[in-house]
Amino acid sequence: MQEKTALPASRWLRLIPVIFITYSLAYLDRANYSFGAASGMAHDLNISAAMSSLLGALFFLGYFFFQIPGAHYAEKKSAKKLIFWSLILWGGLASATGMITNVNLLIVIRFALGVVESAVMPAMLVFNAHWFTNKERSRANTFLILGNPATVLWMSIISGYLVTAVGWRWMFIIEGMPAIIWAFVWWKVVQDKPSQAKWLTDAEKQALEDELEREQAGMKQVKNYREAFRSPTVIKLSLQYFFWSIGVYGFVMWLPSIIAKAPNMNMVSTGWLAAVPYLLAVILMLVTSFFSDKMQSRKNFVWPFLLIGALAFYGSYLIGPNHFWISFVLLVIAGGAMYAPYGPFFAIVPEVLPRNVAGGAMALINSMGALGSFAGSYIVGYLNDLTGGFDASYMFMAGSLLLSAILTMMVRKPQPQKPQASPEWKAKVSAT
C-alpha cells in the first residue's frame, strides 16, 4: 500500500505572510481615515460633525455592492488577478485622499475606495478555501483577518506620529503607496490553486487536492446561490455579522476621537493608547483559532466573546465619562473580545456549504457586515454629536453585540450527509 503523503507545511510559510500583509494594507487604507478626521481634516475642509460621520461610513456603503460578484469571480476565474488590481486601485485612491481640496471629492473617493476593496475579503476567503483544509481553516482565516487589528496596532502609532510631523495630507499619501508596490509582490508569489504551484511536488499537490475533494464529497449539494442564500444558517449568520460589525466599526472609527477627548491628551498619546485594544485582539485571535481548530468547534468560540464585548461596553456606560482610565480598560477588553472570534466564524460556512456556493454565501454575510459597519460608524458618530458624549453610543454597541451573541447561539450545524463522491473521485479511489 502506497504511503500517504503529508499535507505540505510549506503553504504556511509561503502563503500566510503574503495573505497577512495584503489584508493589512487593505485595512490600513480604510482605517487611517479616523486619524485624519481627528487631526485637522474636518477643520481644513470645513466638514461638519454629521458630514464627518457620513464620510467615515460611506466606505462601507461602497463596500456593500460588489461582495458577491467579487466572490463569484474569485471562484470561477482568479482571486489572484482580482486582488492584484484591487491593490493598485485602493492604494491610488488612498493616496488621492491626501490631495483633495473639498468635501465633494472626498465623498467620491471614500465611496470608490469601498467599491474597490469590496471584493478583497470574499476573494481572500475563497483563496484560503483552495489552499487549506477544514482542520486548518480557522487558523488560516485568523492570519488573514489578523491583518485588521495588527494593522490598526502599528497604524495607530505611526499615523499619530505622521499627522504630528507632516500633517494629515501626507499621512494619506505616504500610507497609500505600499499597496501599489505590494501588488507586484502578490502577483509574483501566489497561485490560485495548488495544481499551479511549482514549489509543490506532484505528490503534495495530489495529497492536498484529494483532502479538499474528500471534504466536499460528504457535503449536501446546493444547486445555486439562491438556494444557499435561503439557508437558515446563512440568514442567521448574515444577521449576526450585521450586528457584530456595528460594534466593531463603531469602535474602530471612533476610538481615537473618544481617547482624544481625555484631559491632557495629544495625538501621539492618542495613537499609543488606541493601539492597546488591538494588541489584546492579536493575542486572543491566535489563541481562539488554535483551540477552535484543535477542538473542531466554531460557534462556541464566537458567542462568548461577543457577550464579553457587550458587557464591557455596558460597563463603560455605567462608569461614565469621569473615570477615563477605568472606562479605557473596559474599551480594551471590548476591542479584544470583538476581534477574537473572526477565525472560527469564517470557518463555519465552508464546513456547511459546498465549494460552488460557499464563496457567494461568505460574500453575502460579509456584505451584511458592511451594512452593519456603515450603521456602526455613522450612528455612533451621530449619537456622539447629538449627546455631546459617548454614553449613548456605548449602549448602542453593547446592544448590537448582545443580539449578535444570541443569533450565534441559534445557529445549528446541519447533520452530515452520507458521502456521495464524484465520479472522478470514485475512479481515482478504484485506480488506487
Coordinates of C-alpha atoms in Angstrom, one line a residue:
M1 CA 0.0 0.0 0.0
Q2 CA 1.3 3.4 -1.0
E3 CA 2.4 5.6 1.9
K4 CA 0.1 8.6 2.3
T5 CA 1.8 12.0 1.5
A6 CA 1.5 14.6 4.3
L7 CA -0.1 17.9 3.5
P8 CA 2.6 20.4 2.6
A9 CA 3.6 22.5 5.6
S10 CA 5.4 24.9 3.1
R11 CA 1.9 26.5 2.4
W12 CA 2.1 28.3 5.8
L13 CA 5.5 29.8 5.3
R14 CA 4.9 30.7 1.6
L15 CA 1.3 32.0 1.6
I16 CA 0.3 33.1 5.1
P17 CA 2.7 36.1 5.3
V18 CA 1.6 37.3 1.9
I19 CA -2.1 36.9 2.9
F20 CA -1.5 38.7 6.1
I21 CA 0.4 41.7 4.5
T22 CA -2.2 42.0 1.7
Y23 CA -5.1 42.3 4.0
S24 CA -3.1 44.5 6.4
L25 CA -2.6 47.1 3.6
A26 CA -6.3 46.9 2.7
Y27 CA -7.2 47.7 6.3
L28 CA -4.6 50.4 6.6
D29 CA -6.2 52.4 3.8
R30 CA -9.7 52.2 5.3
A31 CA -8.9 52.7 9.0
N32 CA -6.5 55.7 8.8
Y33 CA -9.5 57.9 8.0
S34 CA -10.2 58.0 11.7
F35 CA -6.9 59.7 12.3
G36 CA -7.3 62.1 9.5
A37 CA -10.7 63.1 10.9
A38 CA -9.3 63.5 14.4
S39 CA -6.3 65.6 13.4
G40 CA -7.4 68.5 11.3
M41 CA -9.1 67.2 8.1
A42 CA -12.5 68.3 9.3
H43 CA -11.3 71.8 10.0
D44 CA -9.3 72.2 6.7
L45 CA -12.2 71.0 4.5
N46 CA -15.0 72.6 6.6
I47 CA -16.6 69.3 7.4
S48 CA -19.3 69.2 10.0
A49 CA -19.6 66.5 12.6
A50 CA -22.5 65.0 10.8
M51 CA -20.7 65.0 7.5
S52 CA -17.6 63.5 9.1
S53 CA -19.8 60.6 10.3
L54 CA -21.2 60.1 6.8
L55 CA -17.8 60.2 5.2
G56 CA -16.5 57.6 7.7
A57 CA -19.4 55.4 6.8
L58 CA -19.5 55.9 3.0
F59 CA -16.7 53.4 2.6
F60 CA -18.9 50.7 3.9
L61 CA -21.8 51.6 1.6
G62 CA -19.5 51.2 -1.4
Y63 CA -18.1 48.1 0.2
F64 CA -21.6 46.5 0.2
F65 CA -22.2 46.4 -3.5
F66 CA -19.6 44.1 -5.1
Q67 CA -19.1 41.4 -2.5
I68 CA -20.9 38.6 -4.3
P69 CA -19.6 39.4 -7.8
G70 CA -16.1 39.5 -6.3
A71 CA -16.5 36.1 -4.7
H72 CA -18.0 34.7 -7.9
Y73 CA -15.1 36.0 -10.0
A74 CA -12.6 34.7 -7.5
E75 CA -14.1 31.2 -7.5
K76 CA -14.8 30.9 -11.2
K77 CA -11.9 33.0 -12.6
S78 CA -9.0 34.2 -10.4
A79 CA -8.6 35.6 -6.9
K80 CA -5.0 36.4 -7.8
K81 CA -5.9 38.7 -10.6
L82 CA -8.8 40.3 -8.7
I83 CA -6.6 41.2 -5.7
F84 CA -3.7 42.4 -7.9
W85 CA -5.8 45.1 -9.5
S86 CA -7.6 45.9 -6.2
L87 CA -4.2 46.6 -4.5
I88 CA -3.3 49.1 -7.2
L89 CA -6.6 50.9 -7.2
W90 CA -7.1 51.2 -3.5
G91 CA -3.6 52.4 -2.9
G92 CA -4.1 55.1 -5.5
L93 CA -7.4 56.2 -4.0
A94 CA -6.0 56.2 -0.5
S95 CA -3.1 58.5 -1.6
A96 CA -5.5 60.7 -3.5
T97 CA -7.4 61.3 -0.2
G98 CA -4.4 63.5 0.8
M99 CA -4.7 65.6 -2.3
I100 CA -8.3 66.6 -2.3
T101 CA -9.4 70.2 -1.7
N102 CA -13.1 69.9 -1.0
V103 CA -15.5 67.6 0.7
N104 CA -17.3 66.6 -2.6
L105 CA -14.1 64.9 -3.9
L106 CA -13.7 63.2 -0.5
I107 CA -17.2 61.8 -0.8
V108 CA -16.4 60.3 -4.2
I109 CA -13.1 58.8 -3.0
R110 CA -14.4 57.3 0.2
F111 CA -17.3 55.6 -1.8
A112 CA -14.9 54.4 -4.6
L113 CA -12.4 53.0 -2.0
G114 CA -15.2 50.9 -0.6
V115 CA -16.2 49.6 -4.0
V116 CA -12.6 48.7 -4.9
E117 CA -12.0 46.9 -1.6
S118 CA -15.3 45.1 -1.5
A119 CA -14.0 42.1 -3.4
V120 CA -10.9 41.6 -1.3
M121 CA -12.3 39.9 1.8
P122 CA -14.5 37.3 -0.1
A123 CA -11.8 36.7 -2.6
M124 CA -9.2 36.0 0.1
L125 CA -11.6 33.6 1.9
V126 CA -12.1 31.8 -1.4
F127 CA -8.3 31.7 -1.8
N128 CA -7.9 30.2 1.6
A129 CA -10.5 27.6 0.9
H130 CA -8.5 26.5 -2.1
W131 CA -5.3 26.0 0.0
F132 CA -6.3 25.0 3.5
T133 CA -8.5 22.2 4.8
N134 CA -11.3 22.3 7.3
K135 CA -9.0 21.3 10.1
E136 CA -6.7 24.3 9.3
R137 CA -9.1 26.9 8.1
S138 CA -9.8 28.7 11.4
R139 CA -6.1 29.4 11.8
A140 CA -5.7 30.4 8.1
N141 CA -8.6 32.8 8.3
T142 CA -7.3 34.2 11.5
F143 CA -3.9 35.0 9.9
L144 CA -5.9 36.7 7.1
I145 CA -8.1 38.8 9.4
L146 CA -5.2 39.3 11.8
G147 CA -4.2 42.0 9.3
N148 CA -7.1 44.0 10.7
P149 CA -6.1 44.5 14.4
A150 CA -2.4 44.2 13.7
T151 CA -2.5 47.0 11.2
V152 CA -4.5 49.2 13.5
L153 CA -1.9 48.4 16.2
W154 CA 1.0 49.8 14.2
M155 CA -1.1 52.2 12.1
S156 CA -2.4 54.0 15.2
I157 CA 1.2 54.7 16.4
I158 CA 2.7 55.6 13.0
S159 CA -0.3 57.7 12.0
G160 CA -0.2 59.6 15.2
Y161 CA 3.5 60.5 14.5
L162 CA 2.8 61.3 10.8
V163 CA -0.1 63.6 11.4
T164 CA 2.0 65.4 14.0
A165 CA 5.2 65.6 11.8
V166 CA 3.8 66.2 8.3
G167 CA 0.0 66.6 8.6
W168 CA -3.0 64.6 7.6
R169 CA -2.5 65.1 3.9
W170 CA 1.0 63.5 3.8
M171 CA -0.2 60.8 6.1
F172 CA -2.7 59.6 3.5
I173 CA -0.3 60.0 0.6
I174 CA 2.5 58.0 2.4
E175 CA 0.3 55.3 3.7
G176 CA -1.4 54.7 0.3
M177 CA 1.8 53.9 -1.6
P178 CA 2.8 50.5 -0.1
A179 CA -0.4 48.8 -1.5
I180 CA 0.7 49.7 -5.1
I181 CA 4.2 48.4 -4.6
W182 CA 2.9 45.2 -2.9
A183 CA 0.6 44.4 -5.8
F184 CA 3.6 43.2 -7.8
V185 CA 4.9 41.0 -4.9
W186 CA 1.5 39.4 -4.7
W187 CA 1.4 38.7 -8.4
K188 CA 4.8 37.1 -8.3
V189 CA 4.4 34.9 -5.2
V190 CA 0.8 33.4 -5.2
Q191 CA -1.1 31.0 -7.4
D192 CA -4.8 30.5 -7.4
K193 CA -4.7 26.7 -6.8
P194 CA -2.3 24.0 -5.6
S195 CA -2.1 22.5 -9.1
Q196 CA -0.5 25.7 -10.4
A197 CA 2.2 25.9 -7.7
K198 CA 5.7 25.0 -9.0
W199 CA 7.0 25.0 -5.4
L200 CA 5.0 21.9 -4.5
T201 CA 5.8 18.3 -5.6
D202 CA 3.3 16.4 -7.6
A203 CA 2.6 14.2 -4.6
E204 CA 2.0 17.2 -2.3
K205 CA -0.4 18.7 -4.9
Q206 CA -2.3 15.5 -5.1
A207 CA -2.5 14.9 -1.4
L208 CA -3.9 18.4 -0.8
E209 CA -6.4 18.2 -3.6
D210 CA -7.5 14.8 -2.5
E211 CA -8.2 16.0 1.0
L212 CA -10.1 19.1 -0.2
E213 CA -12.2 16.8 -2.5
R214 CA -12.8 14.4 0.3
E215 CA -14.3 17.2 2.4
Q216 CA -16.6 18.1 -0.5
A217 CA -17.8 14.5 -1.0
G218 CA -19.6 14.3 2.3
M219 CA -21.4 17.6 1.9
K220 CA -25.0 18.1 0.9
Q221 CA -25.2 19.6 -2.6
V222 CA -26.6 23.1 -3.1
K223 CA -27.5 23.9 -6.7
N224 CA -27.0 27.7 -6.8
Y225 CA -26.6 30.9 -4.8
R226 CA -30.4 31.4 -4.5
E227 CA -30.7 28.1 -2.6
A228 CA -27.7 28.8 -0.5
F229 CA -28.9 32.3 0.4
R230 CA -32.2 30.9 1.7
S231 CA -30.4 28.5 4.1
P232 CA -31.4 29.3 7.7
T233 CA -27.7 29.1 8.7
V234 CA -26.7 31.7 6.1
I235 CA -29.6 34.0 7.1
K236 CA -28.7 33.8 10.8
L237 CA -25.0 34.3 10.2
S238 CA -25.8 37.4 7.9
L239 CA -27.9 39.0 10.7
Q240 CA -25.3 38.0 13.3
Y241 CA -22.5 39.6 11.3
F242 CA -24.5 42.8 10.7
F243 CA -24.9 43.4 14.5
W244 CA -21.3 42.3 15.2
S245 CA -20.0 44.8 12.7
I246 CA -22.0 47.6 14.2
G247 CA -19.9 47.1 17.4
V248 CA -16.6 46.6 15.7
Y249 CA -16.7 49.6 13.4
G250 CA -18.4 51.9 15.7
F251 CA -15.4 51.2 17.9
V252 CA -12.7 51.3 15.2
M253 CA -13.8 54.6 13.6
W254 CA -14.4 56.5 16.8
L255 CA -11.9 55.2 19.3
P256 CA -9.2 57.8 18.5
S257 CA -11.9 60.6 19.0
I258 CA -13.0 59.0 22.3
I259 CA -9.4 58.9 23.6
A260 CA -8.6 62.4 22.3
K261 CA -11.3 63.9 24.5
A262 CA -9.5 62.8 27.6
P263 CA -7.7 65.5 29.6
N264 CA -4.2 66.5 28.5
M265 CA -4.2 64.1 25.5
N266 CA -2.2 64.8 22.3
M267 CA -2.3 62.9 19.0
V268 CA 0.9 60.9 19.7
S269 CA -0.5 59.7 23.1
T270 CA -3.9 59.0 21.4
G271 CA -2.1 56.8 18.8
W272 CA -0.3 54.8 21.5
L273 CA -3.5 54.3 23.6
A274 CA -5.6 53.5 20.5
A275 CA -3.1 50.6 19.7
V276 CA -3.6 48.8 23.0
P277 CA -7.0 47.1 22.3
Y278 CA -5.6 45.7 19.1
L279 CA -2.6 44.2 20.9
L280 CA -5.0 42.2 23.0
A281 CA -7.0 41.4 19.9
V282 CA -4.0 39.8 18.1
I283 CA -3.3 37.6 21.1
L284 CA -6.9 36.5 21.5
M285 CA -7.4 35.8 17.8
L286 CA -4.4 33.5 17.7
V287 CA -5.4 31.6 20.8
T288 CA -9.0 31.3 19.8
S289 CA -8.3 30.0 16.3
F290 CA -5.8 27.4 17.6
F291 CA -8.3 25.9 20.1
S292 CA -11.2 26.2 17.6
D293 CA -9.3 24.1 15.1
K294 CA -8.0 21.7 17.7
M295 CA -11.5 21.0 19.1
Q296 CA -13.2 21.4 15.7
S297 CA -15.8 23.7 17.4
R298 CA -16.8 27.0 15.8
K299 CA -19.8 28.8 17.3
N300 CA -18.8 28.1 20.9
F301 CA -15.6 30.1 20.2
V302 CA -17.7 33.0 18.8
W303 CA -20.7 33.9 21.0
P304 CA -18.9 34.1 24.5
F305 CA -16.5 36.7 23.2
L306 CA -19.3 38.8 21.7
L307 CA -21.1 38.6 25.1
I308 CA -18.0 39.8 26.9
G309 CA -17.7 42.7 24.4
A310 CA -21.3 43.7 25.1
L311 CA -20.8 43.6 28.9
A312 CA -17.6 45.7 28.6
F313 CA -19.4 48.4 26.6
Y314 CA -22.2 48.4 29.1
G315 CA -19.6 48.7 31.9
S316 CA -18.1 51.8 30.1
Y317 CA -21.6 53.3 30.1
L318 CA -22.1 52.6 33.8
I319 CA -18.7 54.1 34.7
G320 CA -19.4 57.3 32.9
P321 CA -17.0 60.0 31.5
N322 CA -15.4 61.0 34.8
H323 CA -13.4 57.8 35.2
F324 CA -11.4 57.7 31.9
W325 CA -8.9 55.0 32.8
I326 CA -11.4 52.5 34.1
S327 CA -13.5 53.1 31.0
F328 CA -10.4 52.8 28.8
V329 CA -9.6 49.4 30.3
L330 CA -13.2 48.2 29.6
L331 CA -12.8 49.5 26.0
V332 CA -9.6 47.5 25.6
I333 CA -11.5 44.4 26.8
A334 CA -14.3 45.1 24.4
G335 CA -12.0 45.6 21.4
G336 CA -10.0 42.4 22.1
A337 CA -13.2 40.4 22.6
M338 CA -14.8 41.6 19.4
Y339 CA -11.9 40.6 17.3
A340 CA -11.1 37.2 18.9
P341 CA -13.7 35.0 17.1
Y342 CA -13.2 36.1 13.5
G343 CA -11.2 32.9 12.5
P344 CA -13.8 30.4 13.8
F345 CA -16.7 32.5 12.4
F346 CA -15.4 32.5 8.8
A347 CA -14.6 28.7 9.1
I348 CA -18.3 27.9 9.6
V349 CA -19.6 28.4 6.0
P350 CA -17.1 26.2 4.1
E351 CA -18.0 23.4 6.6
V352 CA -21.8 23.6 5.9
L353 CA -21.9 24.6 2.2
P354 CA -20.2 23.1 -0.9
R355 CA -17.5 24.9 -2.7
N356 CA -19.7 26.1 -5.6
V357 CA -21.8 28.3 -3.3
A358 CA -19.6 28.8 -0.2
G359 CA -17.8 31.8 -1.6
G360 CA -21.0 33.6 -2.5
A361 CA -22.5 32.8 0.9
M362 CA -19.4 34.2 2.7
A363 CA -19.7 37.3 0.4
L364 CA -23.4 37.8 1.4
I365 CA -22.5 37.5 5.1
N366 CA -19.6 39.9 4.6
S367 CA -21.8 42.4 2.7
M368 CA -24.3 42.4 5.6
G369 CA -21.3 43.1 7.8
A370 CA -20.6 46.1 5.5
L371 CA -24.1 47.4 6.2
G372 CA -23.5 46.9 9.9
S373 CA -20.2 48.7 9.6
F374 CA -21.9 51.6 7.8
A375 CA -24.6 51.8 10.5
G376 CA -22.0 51.5 13.3
S377 CA -19.6 54.1 12.1
Y378 CA -22.4 56.5 11.2
I379 CA -24.8 56.1 14.1
V380 CA -22.0 56.1 16.7
G381 CA -20.8 59.4 15.3
Y382 CA -24.3 60.8 15.2
L383 CA -25.0 59.8 18.8
N384 CA -21.7 61.3 20.0
D385 CA -22.6 64.5 18.2
L386 CA -26.2 64.5 19.4
T387 CA -25.5 63.9 23.1
G388 CA -22.1 65.5 23.4
G389 CA -20.7 62.3 25.0
F390 CA -20.2 58.6 24.5
D391 CA -22.7 57.0 26.8
A392 CA -25.4 56.5 24.2
S393 CA -23.0 55.0 21.7
Y394 CA -21.7 52.6 24.3
M395 CA -25.2 51.4 24.9
F396 CA -25.9 51.1 21.2
M397 CA -22.7 49.0 20.6
A398 CA -23.5 46.9 23.7
G399 CA -27.0 46.1 22.5
S400 CA -25.7 45.2 19.0
L401 CA -23.1 42.8 20.3
L402 CA -25.7 41.1 22.6
L403 CA -28.0 40.5 19.6
S404 CA -25.1 39.1 17.7
A405 CA -24.2 36.7 20.5
I406 CA -27.8 35.5 20.7
L407 CA -28.0 34.9 17.0
T408 CA -24.7 32.9 17.1
M409 CA -26.2 30.6 19.7
M410 CA -29.2 30.0 17.4
V411 CA -27.0 28.6 14.6
R412 CA -27.3 24.9 14.1
K413 CA -24.8 22.9 12.1
P414 CA -26.6 20.7 9.5
Q415 CA -26.4 16.9 10.0
P416 CA -23.6 15.4 7.9
Q417 CA -24.8 13.7 4.8
K418 CA -23.7 10.3 3.6
P419 CA -20.8 10.9 1.4
Q420 CA -21.6 11.0 -2.3
A421 CA -18.3 11.1 -4.1
S422 CA -18.0 12.5 -7.6
P423 CA -17.4 10.0 -10.5
E424 CA -13.8 11.4 -10.8
W425 CA -13.2 10.7 -7.1
K426 CA -14.6 7.2 -7.3
A427 CA -12.4 6.4 -10.4
K428 CA -9.4 7.7 -8.5
V429 CA -10.0 5.5 -5.5
S430 CA -10.6 2.5 -7.7
A431 CA -7.4 3.1 -9.5
T432 CA -5.5 3.3 -6.2

